[in-house]
XYZ file of C-alpha atoms in Angstrom:
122
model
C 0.000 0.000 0.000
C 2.971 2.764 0.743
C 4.303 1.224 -2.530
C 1.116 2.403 -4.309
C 0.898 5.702 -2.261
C 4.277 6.699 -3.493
C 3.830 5.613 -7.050
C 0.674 7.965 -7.430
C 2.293 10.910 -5.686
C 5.338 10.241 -8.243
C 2.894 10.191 -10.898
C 0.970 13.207 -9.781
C 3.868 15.363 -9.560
C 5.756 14.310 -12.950
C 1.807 15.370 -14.152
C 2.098 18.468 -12.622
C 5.304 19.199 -14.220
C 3.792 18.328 -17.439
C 1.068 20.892 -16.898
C 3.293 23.624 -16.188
C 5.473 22.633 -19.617
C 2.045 22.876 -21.342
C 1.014 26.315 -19.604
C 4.587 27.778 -20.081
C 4.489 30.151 -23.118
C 6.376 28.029 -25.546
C 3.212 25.631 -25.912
C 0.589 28.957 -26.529
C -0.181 30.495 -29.638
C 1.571 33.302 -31.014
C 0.323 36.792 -30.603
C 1.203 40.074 -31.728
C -0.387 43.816 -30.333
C 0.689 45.317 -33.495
C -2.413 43.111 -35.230
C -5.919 43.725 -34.163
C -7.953 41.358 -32.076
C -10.300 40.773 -35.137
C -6.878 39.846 -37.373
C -5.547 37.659 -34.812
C -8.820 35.790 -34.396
C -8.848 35.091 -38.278
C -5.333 34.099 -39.058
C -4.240 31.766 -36.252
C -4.958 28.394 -36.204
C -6.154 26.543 -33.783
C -3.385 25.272 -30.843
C -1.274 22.871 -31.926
C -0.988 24.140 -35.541
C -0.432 27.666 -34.166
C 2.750 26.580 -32.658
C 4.118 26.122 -36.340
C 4.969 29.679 -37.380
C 5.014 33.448 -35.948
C 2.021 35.463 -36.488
C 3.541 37.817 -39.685
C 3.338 34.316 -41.365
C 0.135 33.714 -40.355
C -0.824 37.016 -41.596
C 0.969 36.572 -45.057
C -0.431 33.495 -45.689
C -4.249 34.120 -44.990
C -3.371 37.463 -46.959
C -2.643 35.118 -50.093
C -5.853 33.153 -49.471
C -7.749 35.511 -49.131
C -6.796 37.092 -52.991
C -8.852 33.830 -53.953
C -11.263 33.600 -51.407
C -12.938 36.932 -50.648
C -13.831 38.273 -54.192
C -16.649 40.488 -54.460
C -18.251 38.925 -56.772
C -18.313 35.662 -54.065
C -16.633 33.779 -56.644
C -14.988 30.809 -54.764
C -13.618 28.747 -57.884
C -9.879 29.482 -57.480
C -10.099 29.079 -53.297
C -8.020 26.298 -52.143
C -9.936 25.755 -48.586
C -11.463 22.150 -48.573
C -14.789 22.227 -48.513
C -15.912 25.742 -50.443
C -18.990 23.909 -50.637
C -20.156 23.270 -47.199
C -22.471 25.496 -45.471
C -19.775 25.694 -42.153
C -17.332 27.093 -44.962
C -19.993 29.324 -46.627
C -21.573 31.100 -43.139
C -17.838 31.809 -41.603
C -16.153 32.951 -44.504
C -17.567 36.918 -44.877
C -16.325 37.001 -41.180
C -13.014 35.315 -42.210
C -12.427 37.814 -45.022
C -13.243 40.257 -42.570
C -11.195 39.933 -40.216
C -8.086 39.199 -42.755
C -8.520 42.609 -44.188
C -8.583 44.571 -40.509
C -4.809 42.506 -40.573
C -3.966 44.980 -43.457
C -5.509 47.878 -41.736
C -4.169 47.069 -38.181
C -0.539 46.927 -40.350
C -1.043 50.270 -42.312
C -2.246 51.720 -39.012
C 1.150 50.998 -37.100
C 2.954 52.292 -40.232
C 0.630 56.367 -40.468
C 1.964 56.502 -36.423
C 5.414 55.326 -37.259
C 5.828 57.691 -40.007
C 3.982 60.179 -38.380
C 6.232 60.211 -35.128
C 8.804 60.110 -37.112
C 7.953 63.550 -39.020
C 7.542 65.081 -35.789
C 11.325 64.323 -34.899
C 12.443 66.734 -37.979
């Protein structure tokens, strides 16, 4: 029975340990406060995949998509998402596209107060 005891409170703390590994910020998604909320939201995968890259590729790469996905016209021939089709797909992208293009506008933002602190200093 101590054998047992000592096992689970072995077990429990190597558990613990893991948790912290998994709450330590090397295991959360990327963020960035230079991108809005409404940017972040639509370019960053859900966790794991968001480990794989920063968000600027994130950005860059829903950027592409979105050339092909979020036409005007709602022309969705030359998008490469699976399933263009489904009705998932068709009631999230608008919000998608959305929140892609506040990305660009979050960007351009941070560049008008760069360049406009930076006129100040002359």
């Amino acid at each position: 029975m101590r054998q047992g005891l000592l096992r689970s409170a072995l077990l429990l703390t190597i558990l613990g340990g893991f948790g912290v590994y998994l709450k330590s910020s090397c295991m959360k998604c990327p963020t960035d406060d230079s991108y809005s909320p409404e940017c972040l939201k639509s370019v960053i995968p859900p966790w794991p995949i968001c480990l794989f890259h920063d968000v600027p590729t994130f950005v860059e790469h829903s950027e592409d998509a979105a050339t092909r996905c979020c036409k005007e016209d709602g022309d969705l021939s030359e998008c490469k998402c699976p399933h263009t089709d489904s009705q998932k797909f068709i009631d999230h992208i608008d919000e998608w596209c959305e929140g892609v293009a506040a990305c660009s506008a979050s960007f351009s933002f941070e560049e008008d107060v760069e360049s406009e602190e930076l006129v100040g200093l002359e």
